[in-house]
PDB file of C-alpha atoms in Angstrom:
ATOM      1  CA  MET A   8     -12.552 -10.972 -16.319  1.00  0.00           C
ATOM      2  CA  GLU A   9     -11.844 -11.924 -12.411  1.00  0.00           C
ATOM      3  CA  PRO A  10      -9.532  -9.757 -10.414  1.00  0.00           C
ATOM      4  CA  THR A  11      -5.375 -11.838 -10.085  1.00  0.00           C
ATOM      5  CA  LEU A  12      -1.933 -11.484 -10.097  1.00  0.00           C
ATOM      6  CA  GLU A  13      -0.001 -11.819 -13.107  1.00  0.00           C
ATOM      7  CA  VAL A  14       3.402 -12.985 -12.047  1.00  0.00           C
ATOM      8  CA  GLU A  15       6.731 -13.119 -14.139  1.00  0.00           C
ATOM      9  CA  ASP A  16       9.411 -13.882 -13.553  1.00  0.00           C
ATOM     10  CA  ARG A  17      12.284 -12.174 -15.578  1.00  0.00           C
ATOM     11  CA  GLU A  18      15.258 -12.699 -17.274  1.00  0.00           C
ATOM     12  CA  GLY A  19      18.076 -11.480 -14.291  1.00  0.00           C
ATOM     13  CA  GLY A  20      15.942 -13.101 -10.877  1.00  0.00           C
ATOM     14  CA  VAL A  21      13.653  -9.604 -11.625  1.00  0.00           C
ATOM     15  CA  ARG A  22       9.822 -10.486 -10.359  1.00  0.00           C
ATOM     16  CA  VAL A  23       6.919  -8.493 -11.250  1.00  0.00           C
ATOM     17  CA  LEU A  24       4.478  -8.067  -9.716  1.00  0.00           C
ATOM     18  CA  THR A  25       0.888  -7.140 -11.408  1.00  0.00           C
ATOM     19  CA  VAL A  26      -2.125  -6.876 -10.275  1.00  0.00           C
ATOM     20  CA  SER A  27      -5.365  -6.927 -12.816  1.00  0.00           C
ATOM     21  CA  ASN A  28      -8.320  -5.795 -11.066  1.00  0.00           C
ATOM     22  CA  PRO A  29     -10.008  -4.288 -14.356  1.00  0.00           C
ATOM     23  CA  SER A  30     -13.256  -3.126 -13.548  1.00  0.00           C
ATOM     24  CA  ARG A  31     -12.566  -1.782 -10.102  1.00  0.00           C
ATOM     25  CA  ARG A  32      -9.650  -0.159 -10.780  1.00  0.00           C
ATOM     26  CA  ASN A  33      -7.379  -2.555  -9.608  1.00  0.00           C
ATOM     27  CA  ALA A  34      -8.279  -2.596  -6.234  1.00  0.00           C
ATOM     28  CA  LEU A  35      -6.977  -5.033  -3.656  1.00  0.00           C
ATOM     29  CA  ASN A  36      -9.653  -7.815  -1.964  1.00  0.00           C
ATOM     30  CA  ASP A  37      -8.456 -10.774   0.149  1.00  0.00           C
ATOM     31  CA  ALA A  38      -7.913 -12.708  -2.732  1.00  0.00           C
ATOM     32  CA  LEU A  39      -5.690 -11.289  -4.669  1.00  0.00           C
ATOM     33  CA  LEU A  40      -3.986 -10.572  -1.672  1.00  0.00           C
ATOM     34  CA  ALA A  41      -3.765 -14.999  -0.903  1.00  0.00           C
ATOM     35  CA  ARG A  42      -1.442 -14.466  -4.131  1.00  0.00           C
ATOM     36  CA  LEU A  43       1.190 -11.498  -3.090  1.00  0.00           C
ATOM     37  CA  ASP A  44       1.389 -13.577  -0.149  1.00  0.00           C
ATOM     38  CA  ALA A  45       1.910 -16.467  -2.111  1.00  0.00           C
ATOM     39  CA  ALA A  46       4.214 -14.512  -5.424  1.00  0.00           C
ATOM     40  CA  LEU A  47       6.259 -12.734  -1.939  1.00  0.00           C
ATOM     41  CA  GLU A  48       6.984 -16.140  -0.578  1.00  0.00           C
ATOM     42  CA  PRO A  49      11.403 -15.756  -0.528  1.00  0.00           C
ATOM     43  CA  ALA A  50      12.537 -18.239  -3.765  1.00  0.00           C
ATOM     44  CA  GLY A  51      16.305 -18.075  -4.579  1.00  0.00           C
ATOM     45  CA  HIS A  52      15.806 -16.435  -7.926  1.00  0.00           C
ATOM     46  CA  VAL A  53      13.694 -13.595  -7.021  1.00  0.00           C
ATOM     47  CA  ARG A  54      16.469 -10.811  -6.520  1.00  0.00           C
ATOM     48  CA  ALA A  55      14.138  -7.938  -7.158  1.00  0.00           C
ATOM     49  CA  LEU A  56      10.415  -7.017  -7.094  1.00  0.00           C
ATOM     50  CA  LEU A  57       8.248  -5.083  -9.302  1.00  0.00           C
ATOM     51  CA  VAL A  58       5.284  -4.075  -8.078  1.00  0.00           C
ATOM     52  CA  ARG A  59       3.233  -2.427 -10.233  1.00  0.00           C
ATOM     53  CA  GLY A  60      -1.075  -2.634 -11.950  1.00  0.00           C
ATOM     54  CA  GLN A  61      -2.394  -3.609 -14.542  1.00  0.00           C
ATOM     55  CA  GLY A  62      -3.752  -0.562 -17.642  1.00  0.00           C
ATOM     56  CA  GLY A  63      -1.730   2.277 -16.342  1.00  0.00           C
ATOM     57  CA  HIS A  64      -4.126   1.944 -12.587  1.00  0.00           C
ATOM     58  CA  PHE A  65      -1.465   1.180  -9.654  1.00  0.00           C
ATOM     59  CA  CYS A  66      -4.781   0.339  -7.322  1.00  0.00           C
ATOM     60  CA  ALA A  67      -7.635   1.962  -6.002  1.00  0.00           C
ATOM     61  CA  GLY A  68      -7.505   1.259  -2.470  1.00  0.00           C
ATOM     62  CA  TYR A  69      -9.175  -1.659  -0.704  1.00  0.00           C
ATOM     63  CA  ASP A  70     -12.241  -2.990  -2.244  1.00  0.00           C
ATOM     64  CA  LEU A  71     -14.612  -1.435   0.137  1.00  0.00           C
ATOM     65  CA  THR A  72     -17.072  -4.277  -0.664  1.00  0.00           C
ATOM     66  CA  HIS A  73     -14.989  -6.317   1.239  1.00  0.00           C
ATOM     67  CA  LEU A  74     -14.578  -4.354   4.087  1.00  0.00           C
ATOM     68  CA  GLY A  75     -17.036  -4.284   7.528  1.00  0.00           C
ATOM     69  CA  PRO A  76     -16.970  -4.094  10.825  1.00  0.00           C
ATOM     70  CA  PRO A  77     -14.538  -6.318  12.703  1.00  0.00           C
ATOM     71  CA  GLY A  78     -14.841  -9.452  13.680  1.00  0.00           C
ATOM     72  CA  ALA A  79     -16.171 -11.791  17.070  1.00  0.00           C
ATOM     73  CA  ASP A  80     -12.972 -13.205  17.028  1.00  0.00           C
ATOM     74  CA  GLY A  81     -11.334  -9.345  17.646  1.00  0.00           C
ATOM     75  CA  ARG A  82     -10.037  -9.900  14.070  1.00  0.00           C
ATOM     76  CA  LEU A  83      -9.794  -6.226  12.002  1.00  0.00           C
ATOM     77  CA  PRO A  84     -10.800  -6.378   8.158  1.00  0.00           C
ATOM     78  CA  ASP A  85      -7.705  -5.451   6.836  1.00  0.00           C
ATOM     79  CA  ASP A  86      -5.393  -7.370   8.831  1.00  0.00           C
ATOM     80  CA  PRO A  87      -4.599  -9.800   6.071  1.00  0.00           C
ATOM     81  CA  LEU A  88      -3.689  -5.928   3.813  1.00  0.00           C
ATOM     82  CA  VAL A  89      -1.197  -5.623   7.518  1.00  0.00           C
ATOM     83  CA  ALA A  90       0.396  -8.861   7.062  1.00  0.00           C
ATOM     84  CA  CYS A  91       0.602  -8.911   3.373  1.00  0.00           C
ATOM     85  CA  LEU A  92       2.415  -5.141   3.396  1.00  0.00           C
ATOM     86  CA  LEU A  93       4.802  -6.341   6.224  1.00  0.00           C
ATOM     87  CA  LYS A  94       5.404  -9.347   4.112  1.00  0.00           C
ATOM     88  CA  LEU A  95       6.845  -7.338   1.048  1.00  0.00           C
ATOM     89  CA  GLU A  96       7.922  -4.609   2.835  1.00  0.00           C
ATOM     90  CA  ARG A  97      10.480  -7.280   4.618  1.00  0.00           C
ATOM     91  CA  HIS A  98      11.151  -9.636   1.535  1.00  0.00           C
ATOM     92  CA  PRO A  99      14.640  -9.902   1.220  1.00  0.00           C
ATOM     93  CA  ALA A 100      14.672  -9.062  -2.475  1.00  0.00           C
ATOM     94  CA  PRO A 101      14.228  -5.283  -2.682  1.00  0.00           C
ATOM     95  CA  SER A 102      11.442  -4.705  -4.558  1.00  0.00           C
ATOM     96  CA  VAL A 103      10.673  -1.031  -6.919  1.00  0.00           C
ATOM     97  CA  ALA A 104       6.284   0.326  -7.452  1.00  0.00           C
ATOM     98  CA  LEU A 105       5.985   1.758 -10.682  1.00  0.00           C
ATOM     99  CA  VAL A 106       2.857   4.076  -9.895  1.00  0.00           C
ATOM    100  CA  GLN A 107       0.982   5.009 -13.604  1.00  0.00           C
ATOM    101  CA  GLY A 108      -2.480   6.918 -12.482  1.00  0.00           C
ATOM    102  CA  GLY A 109      -3.304   6.535  -9.198  1.00  0.00           C
ATOM    103  CA  ALA A 110      -2.256   4.875  -5.600  1.00  0.00           C
ATOM    104  CA  VAL A 111      -5.416   5.713  -3.063  1.00  0.00           C
ATOM    105  CA  GLY A 112      -5.268   3.829   0.168  1.00  0.00           C
ATOM    106  CA  ALA A 113      -4.566   0.374   0.471  1.00  0.00           C
ATOM    107  CA  GLY A 114      -2.653   0.751  -3.113  1.00  0.00           C
ATOM    108  CA  PHE A 115      -0.259   4.209  -1.368  1.00  0.00           C
ATOM    109  CA  ASP A 116       0.358   1.831   1.425  1.00  0.00           C
ATOM    110  CA  LEU A 117       1.881  -0.976  -1.310  1.00  0.00           C
ATOM    111  CA  ALA A 118       3.606   1.289  -3.191  1.00  0.00           C
ATOM    112  CA  ALA A 119       5.086   2.736   0.213  1.00  0.00           C
ATOM    113  CA  SER A 120       5.932  -0.848   1.203  1.00  0.00           C
ATOM    114  CA  CYS A 121       8.375  -0.868  -1.268  1.00  0.00           C
ATOM    115  CA  ASP A 122      11.933  -0.233  -0.747  1.00  0.00           C
ATOM    116  CA  PHE A 123      11.851   2.155  -4.220  1.00  0.00           C
ATOM    117  CA  ARG A 124       8.691   3.566  -5.851  1.00  0.00           C
ATOM    118  CA  VAL A 125       9.017   5.673  -9.641  1.00  0.00           C
ATOM    119  CA  GLY A 126       5.993   7.246 -11.176  1.00  0.00           C
ATOM    120  CA  ALA A 127       4.232   8.361 -14.113  1.00  0.00           C
ATOM    121  CA  GLY A 128       3.996  12.071 -14.731  1.00  0.00           C
ATOM    122  CA  ASP A 129      -0.024  11.468 -14.793  1.00  0.00           C
ATOM    123  CA  ALA A 130       1.176   9.301 -11.055  1.00  0.00           C
ATOM    124  CA  PHE A 131      -1.033  10.650  -7.435  1.00  0.00           C
ATOM    125  CA  PHE A 132      -1.893   9.472  -3.793  1.00  0.00           C
ATOM    126  CA  LEU A 133      -4.517   9.837  -1.643  1.00  0.00           C
ATOM    127  CA  MET A 134      -4.666   8.649   1.843  1.00  0.00           C
ATOM    128  CA  PRO A 135      -8.365   9.479   2.201  1.00  0.00           C
ATOM    129  CA  PRO A 136      -9.295   6.942   5.791  1.00  0.00           C
ATOM    130  CA  ALA A 137     -10.838  10.191   7.589  1.00  0.00           C
ATOM    131  CA  ARG A 138     -13.354   9.620   4.529  1.00  0.00           C
ATOM    132  CA  LEU A 139     -14.007   6.744   5.674  1.00  0.00           C
ATOM    133  CA  GLY A 140     -14.239   6.650   9.800  1.00  0.00           C
ATOM    134  CA  ILE A 141     -12.030   4.583   9.625  1.00  0.00           C
ATOM    135  CA  VAL A 142      -8.177   4.771  11.259  1.00  0.00           C
ATOM    136  CA  TYR A 143      -5.490   3.594   9.245  1.00  0.00           C
ATOM    137  CA  SER A 144      -2.660   0.319  10.515  1.00  0.00           C
ATOM    138  CA  PRO A 145       0.140   1.683  12.606  1.00  0.00           C
ATOM    139  CA  GLU A 146       2.229  -0.339   9.685  1.00  0.00           C
ATOM    140  CA  GLY A 147       0.536   2.181   7.077  1.00  0.00           C
ATOM    141  CA  LEU A 148       0.979   5.287   9.090  1.00  0.00           C
ATOM    142  CA  ALA A 149       4.733   4.480  10.622  1.00  0.00           C
ATOM    143  CA  ARG A 150       5.380   4.101   6.623  1.00  0.00           C
ATOM    144  CA  ALA A 151       3.915   7.276   5.594  1.00  0.00           C
ATOM    145  CA  VAL A 152       5.835   9.674   8.370  1.00  0.00           C
ATOM    146  CA  ARG A 153       8.878   7.975   7.086  1.00  0.00           C
ATOM    147  CA  LEU A 154       8.726   8.815   3.385  1.00  0.00           C
ATOM    148  CA  VAL A 155       7.018  12.217   3.919  1.00  0.00           C
ATOM    149  CA  GLY A 156       7.955  13.364   8.415  1.00  0.00           C
ATOM    150  CA  LEU A 157       5.273  13.636  10.676  1.00  0.00           C
ATOM    151  CA  SER A 158       3.609  16.488   9.580  1.00  0.00           C
ATOM    152  CA  ARG A 159       2.801  15.942   5.861  1.00  0.00           C
ATOM    153  CA  ALA A 160       1.695  12.708   6.699  1.00  0.00           C
ATOM    154  CA  LYS A 161      -0.964  14.241   8.156  1.00  0.00           C
ATOM    155  CA  GLN A 162      -1.846  16.458   6.270  1.00  0.00           C
ATOM    156  CA  LEU A 163      -2.448  13.106   3.817  1.00  0.00           C
ATOM    157  CA  PHE A 164      -4.518  11.072   6.693  1.00  0.00           C
ATOM    158  CA  LEU A 165      -6.158  13.988   8.300  1.00  0.00           C
ATOM    159  CA  THR A 166      -7.771  16.314   5.197  1.00  0.00           C
ATOM    160  CA  ALA A 167      -7.322  13.567   2.521  1.00  0.00           C
ATOM    161  CA  ARG A 168      -5.563  15.375   0.500  1.00  0.00           C
ATOM    162  CA  ARG A 169      -4.508  14.464  -2.954  1.00  0.00           C
ATOM    163  CA  LEU A 170      -0.844  15.011  -4.154  1.00  0.00           C
ATOM    164  CA  PRO A 171      -0.106  15.119  -7.551  1.00  0.00           C
ATOM    165  CA  ALA A 172       3.208  13.173  -8.778  1.00  0.00           C
ATOM    166  CA  ALA A 173       5.579  17.043  -8.682  1.00  0.00           C
ATOM    167  CA  GLU A 174       4.368  16.979  -4.931  1.00  0.00           C
ATOM    168  CA  ALA A 175       5.458  13.560  -4.087  1.00  0.00           C
ATOM    169  CA  LEU A 176       8.507  13.897  -6.075  1.00  0.00           C
ATOM    170  CA  ALA A 177       9.333  16.690  -3.820  1.00  0.00           C
ATOM    171  CA  TRP A 178       8.028  15.017  -0.216  1.00  0.00           C
ATOM    172  CA  GLY A 179       9.897  12.500  -1.364  1.00  0.00           C
ATOM    173  CA  LEU A 180       6.439  10.280  -1.422  1.00  0.00           C
ATOM    174  CA  LEU A 181       7.974   9.291  -5.239  1.00  0.00           C
ATOM    175  CA  ASP A 182      12.068   9.112  -5.602  1.00  0.00           C
ATOM    176  CA  GLU A 183      12.136   9.421  -9.226  1.00  0.00           C
ATOM    177  CA  CYS A 184       9.113  10.745 -12.144  1.00  0.00           C
ATOM    178  CA  PRO A 185      11.452  10.030 -14.991  1.00  0.00           C
ATOM    179  CA  GLU A 186       9.755  10.662 -18.950  1.00  0.00           C
ATOM    180  CA  ASP A 187       9.433   6.615 -20.030  1.00  0.00           C
ATOM    181  CA  ALA A 188       8.631   5.498 -15.520  1.00  0.00           C
ATOM    182  CA  GLU A 189       8.971   1.815 -17.547  1.00  0.00           C
ATOM    183  CA  GLY A 190      11.720   1.397 -18.900  1.00  0.00           C
ATOM    184  CA  ARG A 191      13.424   2.895 -15.839  1.00  0.00           C
ATOM    185  CA  ALA A 192      11.620   1.427 -12.952  1.00  0.00           C
ATOM    186  CA  LEU A 193      12.572  -2.119 -14.960  1.00  0.00           C
ATOM    187  CA  ALA A 194      16.200  -0.655 -14.779  1.00  0.00           C
ATOM    188  CA  LEU A 195      16.134   0.296 -11.979  1.00  0.00           C
ATOM    189  CA  CYS A 196      15.471  -3.549 -11.066  1.00  0.00           C
ATOM    190  CA  ALA A 197      18.073  -4.373 -12.936  1.00  0.00           C
ATOM    191  CA  THR A 198      20.467  -2.928 -11.124  1.00  0.00           C
ATOM    192  CA  LEU A 199      19.329  -4.448  -7.609  1.00  0.00           C
ATOM    193  CA  ALA A 200      18.852  -7.711  -8.478  1.00  0.00           C
ATOM    194  CA  ALA A 201      22.447  -7.249 -10.259  1.00  0.00           C
ATOM    195  CA  GLY A 202      23.918  -6.540  -5.866  1.00  0.00           C
ATOM    196  CA  ALA A 203      25.467  -9.758  -4.434  1.00  0.00           C
ATOM    197  CA  PRO A 204      21.946 -11.089  -2.698  1.00  0.00           C
ATOM    198  CA  LYS A 205      23.489 -11.380   1.105  1.00  0.00           C
ATOM    199  CA  ALA A 206      24.897  -7.946   0.936  1.00  0.00           C
ATOM    200  CA  VAL A 207      21.850  -6.758  -0.724  1.00  0.00           C
ATOM    201  CA  SER A 208      18.656  -8.433   1.674  1.00  0.00           C
ATOM    202  CA  GLY A 209      21.042  -7.911   5.229  1.00  0.00           C
ATOM    203  CA  MET A 210      21.502  -4.556   4.305  1.00  0.00           C
ATOM    204  CA  LYS A 211      17.344  -4.029   3.572  1.00  0.00           C
ATOM    205  CA  GLU A 212      17.247  -5.725   6.636  1.00  0.00           C
ATOM    206  CA  ALA A 213      19.684  -3.535   8.613  1.00  0.00           C
ATOM    207  CA  PHE A 214      18.025  -0.492   7.061  1.00  0.00           C
ATOM    208  CA  GLY A 215      14.358  -1.960   8.836  1.00  0.00           C
ATOM    209  CA  LEU A 216      15.431  -2.241  11.796  1.00  0.00           C
ATOM    210  CA  LEU A 217      17.946   1.096  11.668  1.00  0.00           C
ATOM    211  CA  ALA A 218      14.530   2.945  10.954  1.00  0.00           C
ATOM    212  CA  ARG A 219      11.602   0.922  12.989  1.00  0.00           C
ATOM    213  CA  SER A 220      10.998   2.954  16.216  1.00  0.00           C
ATOM    214  CA  GLY A 221       8.806  -0.215  17.291  1.00  0.00           C
ATOM    215  CA  LEU A 222       5.685  -0.348  19.783  1.00  0.00           C
ATOM    216  CA  SER A 223       5.697  -2.139  22.800  1.00  0.00           C
ATOM    217  CA  PRO A 224       2.741  -4.689  22.997  1.00  0.00           C
ATOM    218  CA  GLU A 225       0.621  -2.806  25.106  1.00  0.00           C
ATOM    219  CA  ASP A 226       0.184  -0.010  22.414  1.00  0.00           C
ATOM    220  CA  VAL A 227      -0.814  -2.614  19.663  1.00  0.00           C
ATOM    221  CA  ALA A 228      -3.102  -3.492  22.404  1.00  0.00           C
ATOM    222  CA  HIS A 229      -4.174   0.093  22.827  1.00  0.00           C
ATOM    223  CA  LEU A 230      -4.496   0.988  18.603  1.00  0.00           C
ATOM    224  CA  ARG A 231      -5.734  -2.585  17.867  1.00  0.00           C
ATOM    225  CA  GLN A 232      -8.327  -1.706  20.070  1.00  0.00           C
ATOM    226  CA  VAL A 233      -8.303   1.796  19.151  1.00  0.00           C
ATOM    227  CA  ARG A 234      -8.790   0.742  15.112  1.00  0.00           C
ATOM    228  CA  GLY A 235     -11.810  -1.978  15.710  1.00  0.00           C
ATOM    229  CA  GLU A 236     -13.962   0.542  17.327  1.00  0.00           C
ATOM    230  CA  ALA A 237     -13.517   2.713  14.176  1.00  0.00           C
ATOM    231  CA  PHE A 238     -13.965  -0.704  11.931  1.00  0.00           C
ATOM    232  CA  GLY A 239     -16.660  -1.555  13.618  1.00  0.00           C
ATOM    233  CA  SER A 240     -18.291   2.474  13.841  1.00  0.00           C
ATOM    234  CA  GLU A 241     -21.449   3.757  11.899  1.00  0.00           C
ATOM    235  CA  ASP A 242     -19.281   6.547  10.867  1.00  0.00           C
ATOM    236  CA  ALA A 243     -17.047   3.597   8.938  1.00  0.00           C
ATOM    237  CA  LYS A 244     -20.066   1.866   7.902  1.00  0.00           C
ATOM    238  CA  GLU A 245     -21.453   6.053   6.196  1.00  0.00           C
ATOM    239  CA  GLY A 246     -18.604   6.502   4.805  1.00  0.00           C
ATOM    240  CA  ARG A 247     -18.427   3.488   2.806  1.00  0.00           C
ATOM    241  CA  ALA A 248     -21.890   3.504   1.388  1.00  0.00           C
ATOM    242  CA  ALA A 249     -21.126   7.349   0.271  1.00  0.00           C
ATOM    243  CA  PHE A 250     -17.901   6.237  -0.808  1.00  0.00           C
ATOM    244  CA  LEU A 251     -19.991   3.343  -3.301  1.00  0.00           C
ATOM    245  CA  GLU A 252     -22.669   6.125  -4.104  1.00  0.00           C
ATOM    246  CA  LYS A 253     -20.604   9.118  -4.665  1.00  0.00           C
ATOM    247  CA  ARG A 254     -22.115  11.779  -3.000  1.00  0.00           C
ATOM    248  CA  ALA A 255     -20.237  13.415  -0.226  1.00  0.00           C
ATOM    249  CA  PRO A 256     -19.969  11.767   3.583  1.00  0.00           C
ATOM    250  CA  ARG A 257     -22.861  12.536   6.977  1.00  0.00           C
ATOM    251  CA  PHE A 258     -20.943  11.857   9.504  1.00  0.00           C
ATOM    252  CA  ASN A 259     -22.500  11.354  12.958  1.00  0.00           C
ATOM    253  CA  GLY A 260     -19.779  10.611  15.255  1.00  0.00           C
ATOM    254  CA  ARG A 261     -20.521   7.170  16.341  1.00  0.00           C
TER     255      ARG A 261
END
């Protein structure tokens, strides 16, 4: 089955976005991101978004077979991901992630880009860039810091620790972990969609501005250089190969 994004507009202004890539546990690629980007175009009838994965898996991250070194023009492999998740984060309609199963790598960031996260009992979060030789985007790092704090974000990103649902709830990464996660997520979307659209979108924008620390242009340029070097490194190539071959990586610092 080809990867796709299922878009369903339900009564009351709730748009349900379902990532479907069953052979790779709903891993993202550029084609899926393009569909997600299109589905996130502002539309007056969309008042709340539900983001979920098909088949009991949220999202296994970014499909590593689609990653590689930076382009000759300086484009980083995850630029489409960064742009799409920023669009989700800043969408005028509030969003809810229904996390069932794993939210790994880009899947973690996809959930973090939503305004709320409702988790099933089998939900877990995992951030593996340190094992893949990749410097994760500052936007994604900032989202994690805002949700769980600096020290815990470091634990997640630097150790690739797997965080089960109960701990994710205690840390604030999940907002709720009810018995009927899907029902609760849909109910929350309905509540959000029932609010005054301009009031909801205006307050959401204000919260976003309050939470953003901001990077100077020099910071942005430096971080892009650091990330480009990591994406093009031998360790990144080894990390991808080890992941796909299901073995421990052998990093050499180059």
